[in-house]
Amino acid sequence: MSQRLSTYTLQLLLYGVLATPLVLFAVYAFSERWFFPALVPQEWTASPFARLLSDRRTLQGLGESLSIAAAASLLSLAISFPAARTLGLRAFRGRQAAWLAFFVPTVVPPLAIGMGLNIFFLQIGLAGSMLGVTLAHLVPTLPYTIFTLSSVFARYDENYEHQALALGANPVQIFFRITLRLVFPGLVVAGLFAFLISWSQYLLTLLIGGGRVLTLPMLLFSSVSGGNPASIAALSLLFVTPPVLVIAATARYLGQHGAAVQEQY
Amino acid sequence: MSQRLSTYTLQLLLYGVLATPLVLFAVYAFSERWFFPALVPQEWTASPFARLLSDRRTLQGLGESLSIAAAASLLSLAISFPAARTLGLRAFRGRQAAWLAFFVPTVVPPLAIGMGLNIFFLQIGLAGSMLGVTLAHLVPTLPYTIFTLSSVFARYDENYEHQALALGANPVQIFFRITLRLVFPGLVVAGLFAFLISWSQYLLTLLIGGGRVLTLPMLLFSSVSGGNPASIAALSLLFVTPPVLVIAATARYLGQHGAAVQEQY
Amino acid sequence: MTDVSILDLRKTYPGQAQPVLDHFSLSVHAGELVALLGPSGSGKSTILKLITGIETPDSGDIQFNRKTILNTPPNQRGAVFMFQKAYLFPFLSIAENIGFGLKMQNASKATIQAAVKRMLDLIGLPGIEKRKPAHLSGGEQQRVALARALVTQPRLLLLDEPLSSLDTAVRANLQEAIRRIQRELGITTILVTHDLSEAMSMSDRMALLLDGQVAAFDQPMRLFQHPPSEQAARFVGINTFLRGEVSDGCLRTDLGTLEVCPNRSKPGPGVFAIRPEHIRIESNQRPNALPGIIKDCTYHGEYVEYQVEIPEMSVRARVPMPTEMVPHGAPVHVIFPQEHLFQIKNA
Amino acid sequence: MTDVSILDLRKTYPGQAQPVLDHFSLSVHAGELVALLGPSGSGKSTILKLITGIETPDSGDIQFNRKTILNTPPNQRGAVFMFQKAYLFPFLSIAENIGFGLKMQNASKATIQAAVKRMLDLIGLPGIEKRKPAHLSGGEQQRVALARALVTQPRLLLLDEPLSSLDTAVRANLQEAIRRIQRELGITTILVTHDLSEAMSMSDRMALLLDGQVAAFDQPMRLFQHPPSEQAARFVGINTFLRGEVSDGCLRTDLGTLEVCPNRSKPGPGVFAIRPEHIRIESNQRPNALPGIIKDCTYHGEYVEYQVEIPEMSVRARVPMPTEMVPHGAPVHVIFPQEHLFQIKNA
């Protein structure tokens, strides 16, 4: 009884945590005057939003952020899939080393990665382009997608594919009808990871984009120096909303992926 | 035969990847003159290192970075352990929500987290202190430690503890002699994650530390504006070495943790 | 030596409406090996968890030597157990595993060393002190688990399907070893299993569990030969039941009249049962037989199992080899020898 | 109808020095059910993997109707299989699972629907088209897996311990169902199992596998009663072997002389075997007996197993119930009835 009660409390608490940033930023953004110790703002206004949306750069930033994050997640998934399948399914001697390699991008300071890539991209003409920024974002996203998909494939049972094979399916049919369907929740979670990481990337975008690629984190950073809390909050709200929507849309796969991790026990 | 050969190639490649940043930064740091298209620098020098080490702020930065990263990892583990055990072992209704909650800190822009925490910490007198920065670092480290430890506990078999209990061990003895020993590889991996994340944290340190807490990423950022490539490389080498040493020291647990993930299949 | 009484136990798992165990009572004599036999989900393992204290009952009592143990912490109850998996601590050597219980009691190094050696001799694996569990076979691991459990001279040994993941030969071997050691040490033991043959060959008494209740509790031989109820009879492999009116040493069924032993039958409506290996099949009319038709015939090596259709019921008969194979569809007479028909008491 | 020939097959797994299979040959007649019986690690499952094409042999050939299939892609071989786990696609309904093979052949919707209905009737689970695999019991899942495998009318059915995770009752039930459907469709079938009783009750012929080789291959009844070698005999539960000199219908052993059937024995040094259920135990001296001492006695319900020590060897005898229990340590005479002693040919 008390166990069930505490479960509900926990559930409520967690959904609350997820909603908190949205509510906070919204309240901040619409508040004209709000001084301690008042619980709600003394005056409300919609002007920061009007200002924000009338700025051409806002929509440009939103568009570029979305394009880069979407492209980086899809590319990341496409590259990780075969790598993760090998890492997860096959036992080979270098696997320990492969696990170590996951940590490399976490170790090298992003600044160094950014500067190094920038020199290279300048030479091949990718610096300052959306493509260059997208490719640069793969550095931090790949470890997470490979890691997530490897753990999916570590639990994957190839016998499903063998069954389909014996029943007459060819490799293409097996891939689309069996493999993809079986790993789909994991794929969604990995893609979500990649999207979120790319979405909040600031440093790499700045270094590779060289000011010519304008994403929301760039706008957010420059507006912080402007210093108007309501504008910052409005922009933050715009920044937080797409990820929250993406998480909400994929929630059921997150749960399935989580459940799959449980099942093994 | 060819399979084994490719395994070795892969292994070599991966260890190479891990060593690359060290070698690159070292070569850069010790080079006096190095112009394209020469493969090695034309002249060598140790002066950037001498300059770096003679700067009082370098050692202070190293010390503060190490202290904060160590404290943040240990705190992160201590908080995550009971949470992950509950998430991993027990089936309860709110678990899907709990999985979602992992993603919250990834969603909220670090800038917003930093500013929010700063206001709060100013009120309780933690702003500008090492403790404040350490606590702020828990925001990005906790999701990773909880996530890693949950997956450890999802595979954990409580029957080992039940055996120890029946054999006369009390709860404290069970915790130290059985539980800790069984989850040790996972604990090391989670701690390593937390260390690496805290180690390369820049934004939160800047916002909460307010310039009074000086970690290596702060020094690195300010030296970038200075613009001397050799100095940047020397500082980068100093920055990269501790994580590489930590990874090397824990490599065998990383392997064990990876192997444990494989075993389930 | 400890005797165990389980009194009117009830256990419901959180989130479940039905209790796993309800009004469950059982008493085990000191030094006895009692087998709990039941299908999966019959609550067998729950009983062991309640005794060790891993789970707590809703109501009822568990007593060792007439004293309740429900208030004793699990690590002081002296009830050790063995599972299907050995659960040896993988990071400890065999000697450290076996000595674990004594170490928890702060025994001296010399005491532990001597005890470990004694236990290794007892389980027939001397000299493996320094090895790690991962280097032992499944059967050896289970032997070490037994040694680890018994080293502290516990009051009660609980076995939860300890052999079900082992190969047939290793299993028979370990059944003998466990039985020998259990008798040698005289330790009261409860064995949970779903294997009838294992329960019968190892136990002094055997309890049949169904839906969280004891359906029957007696010596294996008695249960096997004269199960008290139809449920219990099905447990021990009986599936032929004849219903009718008993009078003057005869059972009058709808299909015909059969002679039964008058001194083992009670007049009035009754149910008689017979073991499949006691039913005989003949082509010609014999006394105490019913006519039927062969539906299926399976060869099992030592015997052939016939499935015979007699009106409104199907009878399985096990005819020992060598025998002439009766073809499918052939009309036969199914003989129920008088001396093997027995009346079900709790029908 | 397809016959299968496996010719001199050899398979080594990468990274292993020893081949799993070496010089392995087997021929299965069209419509026959052949059981491969062997301990774990004897390469049983590898053979099935080679036939389906999941693995490739080092050398040797596999032929269907005298034509090699090694160059046929795995998805066109028409060899379907069933494992211990059903491996139903969890995201498809039962109807979609069963219809999968036909869909891959681009069959029309109506064809698939009719075929699914027919298969569901065949496996005795009509009307479950719309359900998801997770809602079926283990036994039902295996039935659906069988239907899915057979819907395309494949050339060969491969069964890899398909029933070993099921309860005894469900298992017996499915054994019958598989056997009935296999006969009805006349599909050539290879069954891999480690369960002697399953192999004997289901197969037309049975191959005993040991160390990647066929140790014996014959009808179950013949193998059971007269295994050709000592190895094969141990497989089918025989563990009493008497060695000596044969002449004039007598076997002269170190322990004494036994009479054997003269027309079934070859003069010279020989080995005779006897099944445990044919050995009898008596207190008094009888003809064709050796003296011994009871070492152990285990009750198994239908029989009692005695372990009797006769000088330099230990004999296990299964005495059917009811019998008088002979106490431990008692001197007895172990009778080897002349008609049940048979000579091992390949001794």
PDB file of N, CA and C in Angstrom, chain D residues 291-319:
ATOM      1  N   PRO D 291      27.480 -63.737  -6.750  1.00  0.00           N
ATOM      2  CA  PRO D 291      27.205 -63.209  -5.406  1.00  0.00           C
ATOM      3  C   PRO D 291      27.642 -61.739  -5.293  1.00  0.00           C
ATOM      4  N   GLY D 292      26.915 -60.940  -4.514  1.00  0.00           N
ATOM      5  CA  GLY D 292      27.257 -59.536  -4.316  1.00  0.00           C
ATOM      6  C   GLY D 292      26.696 -59.010  -3.020  1.00  0.00           C
ATOM      7  N   ILE D 293      26.955 -57.736  -2.770  1.00  0.00           N
ATOM      8  CA  ILE D 293      26.485 -57.104  -1.531  1.00  0.00           C
ATOM      9  C   ILE D 293      25.754 -55.808  -1.895  1.00  0.00           C
ATOM     10  N   ILE D 294      24.583 -55.582  -1.314  1.00  0.00           N
ATOM     11  CA  ILE D 294      23.798 -54.367  -1.588  1.00  0.00           C
ATOM     12  C   ILE D 294      24.534 -53.148  -1.040  1.00  0.00           C
ATOM     13  N   LYS D 295      24.785 -52.187  -1.900  1.00  0.00           N
ATOM     14  CA  LYS D 295      25.485 -50.967  -1.487  1.00  0.00           C
ATOM     15  C   LYS D 295      24.526 -49.806  -1.317  1.00  0.00           C
ATOM     16  N   ASP D 296      23.520 -49.779  -2.171  1.00  0.00           N
ATOM     17  CA  ASP D 296      22.599 -48.661  -2.117  1.00  0.00           C
ATOM     18  C   ASP D 296      21.278 -49.091  -2.725  1.00  0.00           C
ATOM     19  N   CYS D 297      20.234 -48.437  -2.326  1.00  0.00           N
ATOM     20  CA  CYS D 297      18.905 -48.831  -2.772  1.00  0.00           C
ATOM     21  C   CYS D 297      18.073 -47.567  -2.842  1.00  0.00           C
ATOM     22  N   THR D 298      17.598 -47.221  -4.036  1.00  0.00           N
ATOM     23  CA  THR D 298      16.826 -45.996  -4.192  1.00  0.00           C
ATOM     24  C   THR D 298      15.450 -46.334  -4.729  1.00  0.00           C
ATOM     25  N   TYR D 299      14.455 -45.711  -4.102  1.00  0.00           N
ATOM     26  CA  TYR D 299      13.085 -45.949  -4.501  1.00  0.00           C
ATOM     27  C   TYR D 299      12.701 -44.980  -5.615  1.00  0.00           C
ATOM     28  N   HIS D 300      12.191 -45.499  -6.737  1.00  0.00           N
ATOM     29  CA  HIS D 300      11.817 -44.634  -7.852  1.00  0.00           C
ATOM     30  C   HIS D 300      10.354 -44.769  -8.239  1.00  0.00           C
ATOM     31  N   GLY D 301       9.529 -45.329  -7.358  1.00  0.00           N
ATOM     32  CA  GLY D 301       8.114 -45.424  -7.678  1.00  0.00           C
ATOM     33  C   GLY D 301       7.780 -46.730  -8.358  1.00  0.00           C
ATOM     34  N   GLU D 302       8.019 -46.789  -9.684  1.00  0.00           N
ATOM     35  CA  GLU D 302       7.680 -48.009 -10.404  1.00  0.00           C
ATOM     36  C   GLU D 302       8.705 -49.105 -10.178  1.00  0.00           C
ATOM     37  N   TYR D 303       9.895 -48.713  -9.755  1.00  0.00           N
ATOM     38  CA  TYR D 303      10.926 -49.716  -9.524  1.00  0.00           C
ATOM     39  C   TYR D 303      11.857 -49.242  -8.413  1.00  0.00           C
ATOM     40  N   VAL D 304      12.649 -50.207  -7.913  1.00  0.00           N
ATOM     41  CA  VAL D 304      13.677 -49.870  -6.931  1.00  0.00           C
ATOM     42  C   VAL D 304      15.007 -50.096  -7.614  1.00  0.00           C
ATOM     43  N   GLU D 305      15.910 -49.133  -7.497  1.00  0.00           N
ATOM     44  CA  GLU D 305      17.223 -49.339  -8.088  1.00  0.00           C
ATOM     45  C   GLU D 305      18.210 -49.769  -7.006  1.00  0.00           C
ATOM     46  N   TYR D 306      18.760 -50.981  -7.195  1.00  0.00           N
ATOM     47  CA  TYR D 306      19.772 -51.470  -6.275  1.00  0.00           C
ATOM     48  C   TYR D 306      21.151 -51.249  -6.884  1.00  0.00           C
ATOM     49  N   GLN D 307      22.077 -50.840  -6.049  1.00  0.00           N
ATOM     50  CA  GLN D 307      23.457 -50.817  -6.493  1.00  0.00           C
ATOM     51  C   GLN D 307      24.125 -51.971  -5.759  1.00  0.00           C
ATOM     52  N   VAL D 308      24.609 -52.962  -6.507  1.00  0.00           N
ATOM     53  CA  VAL D 308      25.176 -54.154  -5.887  1.00  0.00           C
ATOM     54  C   VAL D 308      26.646 -54.221  -6.230  1.00  0.00           C
ATOM     55  N   GLU D 309      27.460 -54.447  -5.187  1.00  0.00           N
ATOM     56  CA  GLU D 309      28.902 -54.566  -5.366  1.00  0.00           C
ATOM     57  C   GLU D 309      29.220 -56.048  -5.567  1.00  0.00           C
ATOM     58  N   ILE D 310      29.672 -56.406  -6.790  1.00  0.00           N
ATOM     59  CA  ILE D 310      30.218 -57.751  -6.927  1.00  0.00           C
ATOM     60  C   ILE D 310      31.700 -57.523  -7.214  1.00  0.00           C
ATOM     61  N   PRO D 311      32.590 -58.415  -6.778  1.00  0.00           N
ATOM     62  CA  PRO D 311      34.022 -58.090  -6.791  1.00  0.00           C
ATOM     63  C   PRO D 311      34.440 -57.325  -8.044  1.00  0.00           C
ATOM     64  N   GLU D 312      35.070 -56.195  -7.849  1.00  0.00           N
ATOM     65  CA  GLU D 312      35.646 -55.375  -8.903  1.00  0.00           C
ATOM     66  C   GLU D 312      34.636 -54.732  -9.849  1.00  0.00           C
ATOM     67  N   MET D 313      33.355 -54.873  -9.595  1.00  0.00           N
ATOM     68  CA  MET D 313      32.420 -54.082 -10.390  1.00  0.00           C
ATOM     69  C   MET D 313      31.138 -53.810  -9.620  1.00  0.00           C
ATOM     70  N   SER D 314      30.475 -52.745 -10.060  1.00  0.00           N
ATOM     71  CA  SER D 314      29.253 -52.342  -9.393  1.00  0.00           C
ATOM     72  C   SER D 314      28.123 -52.479 -10.415  1.00  0.00           C
ATOM     73  N   VAL D 315      27.057 -53.157 -10.011  1.00  0.00           N
ATOM     74  CA  VAL D 315      25.960 -53.443 -10.927  1.00  0.00           C
ATOM     75  C   VAL D 315      24.717 -52.696 -10.459  1.00  0.00           C
ATOM     76  N   ARG D 316      24.031 -52.052 -11.410  1.00  0.00           N
ATOM     77  CA  ARG D 316      22.760 -51.415 -11.069  1.00  0.00           C
ATOM     78  C   ARG D 316      21.632 -52.268 -11.599  1.00  0.00           C
ATOM     79  N   ALA D 317      20.709 -52.616 -10.720  1.00  0.00           N
ATOM     80  CA  ALA D 317      19.569 -53.431 -11.132  1.00  0.00           C
ATOM     81  C   ALA D 317      18.291 -52.688 -10.803  1.00  0.00           C
ATOM     82  N   ARG D 318      17.337 -52.725 -11.742  1.00  0.00           N
ATOM     83  CA  ARG D 318      16.050 -52.083 -11.490  1.00  0.00           C
ATOM     84  C   ARG D 318      15.021 -53.158 -11.244  1.00  0.00           C
ATOM     85  N   VAL D 319      14.527 -53.233 -10.021  1.00  0.00           N
ATOM     86  CA  VAL D 319      13.561 -54.265  -9.678  1.00  0.00           C
ATOM     87  C   VAL D 319      12.191 -53.618  -9.614  1.00  0.00           C
TER      88      VAL D 319
END
